[in-house]
């Protein structure tokens, strides 16, 4: 399949530089390659169909969502650490989005869903925190989020339904993730090389070994969708992580575990699913 070149808005053409040191290395093995897009689908420069908060039944945020004047510098990929269900329906996707919001607001005390976007195993792409979609479409600002300590004011967070420690995501979900990443990159003028995993910045197993190993493939596929060459990230070895407002106000940065403020806890000692029983069928 030949992808149509994607031209970013003129205001988003500048290359953003890295300000934060990576806390973990890139995957050495890229994992098995996945299809560039699901069968019968073509990548659209207009972007994927993103389902807004109002459509999936989101609660109102408990206080005003903060809109930041700056554009994001990177994308951070997560997994939800939930069961790898075979229910690929829209009903399941909407239930997942509501369960995540309930957990983030009621258990963590956050104002809204922590991440900007969620991709279900059925390849439904949903808005997470309110106003994330409108700001993405405008391409000039971003919503302050709560998905990764030290990155909530400079990175777009994407949750992918499932646990990808030993399994790869379904091909359609992967393709939807790649489409979303390409659209984000195009809107904000980001190179495909600025796609990372949660573990690159925080002490966590997220987004799972298999999905993390697919990130080099994801970067290449996003670059293909954009019609651009893939440049290597160039981290500053002398840079140090800078706390942001969300880090100061809420120490919980790992959205794939139930509730802990101890990032050094071994993954095997954490709960297997980050959504408590009863929130999701």
mmCIF file of N, CA and C in Angstrom, residues 6-16 43 45 71 135-141 182-190 226:
data_model
loop_
_atom_site.group_PDB
_atom_site.id
_atom_site.type_symbol
_atom_site.label_atom_id
_atom_site.label_comp_id
_atom_site.label_asym_id
_atom_site.label_seq_id
_atom_site.Cartn_x
_atom_site.Cartn_y
_atom_site.Cartn_z
ATOM 1 N N UNK A 6 1.689 13.314 4.011
ATOM 2 C CA UNK A 6 0.918 14.135 4.947
ATOM 3 C C UNK A 6 1.678 15.405 5.186
ATOM 4 N N UNK A 7 1.081 16.535 4.881
ATOM 5 C CA UNK A 7 1.738 17.809 5.069
ATOM 6 C C UNK A 7 1.259 18.453 6.362
ATOM 7 N N UNK A 8 2.158 18.698 7.323
ATOM 8 C CA UNK A 8 1.736 19.339 8.567
ATOM 9 C C UNK A 8 1.367 20.792 8.323
ATOM 10 N N UNK A 9 0.552 21.368 9.214
ATOM 11 C CA UNK A 9 0.238 22.786 9.093
ATOM 12 C C UNK A 9 1.513 23.611 9.111
ATOM 13 N N UNK A 10 1.468 24.774 8.464
ATOM 14 C CA UNK A 10 2.664 25.606 8.369
ATOM 15 C C UNK A 10 3.177 26.000 9.740
ATOM 16 N N UNK A 11 2.258 26.224 10.693
ATOM 17 C CA UNK A 11 2.680 26.644 12.023
ATOM 18 C C UNK A 11 3.353 25.522 12.797
ATOM 19 N N UNK A 12 3.248 24.283 12.280
ATOM 20 C CA UNK A 12 3.775 23.144 13.037
ATOM 21 C C UNK A 12 4.980 22.523 12.373
ATOM 22 N N UNK A 13 5.632 23.238 11.472
ATOM 23 C CA UNK A 13 6.698 22.637 10.690
ATOM 24 C C UNK A 13 8.019 22.521 11.436
ATOM 25 N N UNK A 14 8.202 23.285 12.493
ATOM 26 C CA UNK A 14 9.489 23.296 13.191
ATOM 27 C C UNK A 14 9.750 21.989 13.906
ATOM 28 N N UNK A 15 11.012 21.575 13.941
ATOM 29 C CA UNK A 15 11.451 20.366 14.638
ATOM 30 C C UNK A 15 11.645 20.703 16.104
ATOM 31 N N UNK A 16 11.032 19.887 16.982
ATOM 32 C CA UNK A 16 11.181 20.116 18.410
ATOM 33 C C UNK A 16 12.366 19.334 18.944
ATOM 34 N N UNK A 43 -4.707 5.034 4.901
ATOM 35 C CA UNK A 43 -4.429 6.125 5.819
ATOM 36 C C UNK A 43 -4.907 7.442 5.225
ATOM 37 N N UNK A 45 -4.866 11.616 5.475
ATOM 38 C CA UNK A 45 -4.178 12.761 6.047
ATOM 39 C C UNK A 45 -5.120 13.600 6.905
ATOM 40 N N UNK A 71 3.012 23.580 22.278
ATOM 41 C CA UNK A 71 2.704 22.328 21.587
ATOM 42 C C UNK A 71 3.505 21.205 22.239
ATOM 43 N N UNK A 135 -7.997 20.512 20.737
ATOM 44 C CA UNK A 135 -6.662 21.120 20.672
ATOM 45 C C UNK A 135 -5.783 20.420 19.642
ATOM 46 N N UNK A 136 -5.941 19.096 19.514
ATOM 47 C CA UNK A 136 -5.188 18.380 18.483
ATOM 48 C C UNK A 136 -5.576 18.864 17.098
ATOM 49 N N UNK A 137 -6.860 19.023 16.862
ATOM 50 C CA UNK A 137 -7.314 19.486 15.549
ATOM 51 C C UNK A 137 -6.813 20.884 15.231
ATOM 52 N N UNK A 138 -6.731 21.736 16.255
ATOM 53 C CA UNK A 138 -6.220 23.089 16.044
ATOM 54 C C UNK A 138 -4.713 23.082 15.799
ATOM 55 N N UNK A 139 -3.999 22.190 16.493
ATOM 56 C CA UNK A 139 -2.576 22.001 16.255
ATOM 57 C C UNK A 139 -1.661 23.071 16.820
ATOM 58 N N UNK A 140 -2.142 23.870 17.775
ATOM 59 C CA UNK A 140 -1.294 24.931 18.327
ATOM 60 C C UNK A 140 -1.069 24.807 19.825
ATOM 61 N N UNK A 141 -1.952 24.103 20.535
ATOM 62 C CA UNK A 141 -1.835 23.979 21.988
ATOM 63 C C UNK A 141 -2.111 22.534 22.393
ATOM 64 N N UNK A 182 0.473 9.323 13.536
ATOM 65 C CA UNK A 182 0.789 10.101 12.337
ATOM 66 C C UNK A 182 0.021 11.418 12.323
ATOM 67 N N UNK A 183 -1.233 11.368 12.732
ATOM 68 C CA UNK A 183 -2.042 12.589 12.757
ATOM 69 C C UNK A 183 -1.499 13.569 13.791
ATOM 70 N N UNK A 184 -1.145 13.065 14.966
ATOM 71 C CA UNK A 184 -0.576 13.921 16.006
ATOM 72 C C UNK A 184 0.727 14.558 15.516
ATOM 73 N N UNK A 185 1.573 13.745 14.913
ATOM 74 C CA UNK A 185 2.851 14.265 14.395
ATOM 75 C C UNK A 185 2.613 15.332 13.336
ATOM 76 N N UNK A 186 1.671 15.078 12.440
ATOM 77 C CA UNK A 186 1.383 16.042 11.384
ATOM 78 C C UNK A 186 0.835 17.350 11.916
ATOM 79 N N UNK A 187 -0.070 17.250 12.881
ATOM 80 C CA UNK A 187 -0.689 18.456 13.421
ATOM 81 C C UNK A 187 0.292 19.310 14.217
ATOM 82 N N UNK A 188 1.195 18.655 14.934
ATOM 83 C CA UNK A 188 2.099 19.391 15.815
ATOM 84 C C UNK A 188 3.524 19.518 15.271
ATOM 85 N N UNK A 189 3.759 19.035 14.069
ATOM 86 C CA UNK A 189 5.095 19.160 13.498
ATOM 87 C C UNK A 189 6.138 18.303 14.168
ATOM 88 N N UNK A 190 5.732 17.142 14.676
ATOM 89 C CA UNK A 190 6.661 16.232 15.353
ATOM 90 C C UNK A 190 7.216 15.207 14.366
ATOM 91 N N UNK A 226 3.520 9.650 7.011
ATOM 92 C CA UNK A 226 3.792 11.071 6.862
ATOM 93 C C UNK A 226 4.525 11.396 5.567
#
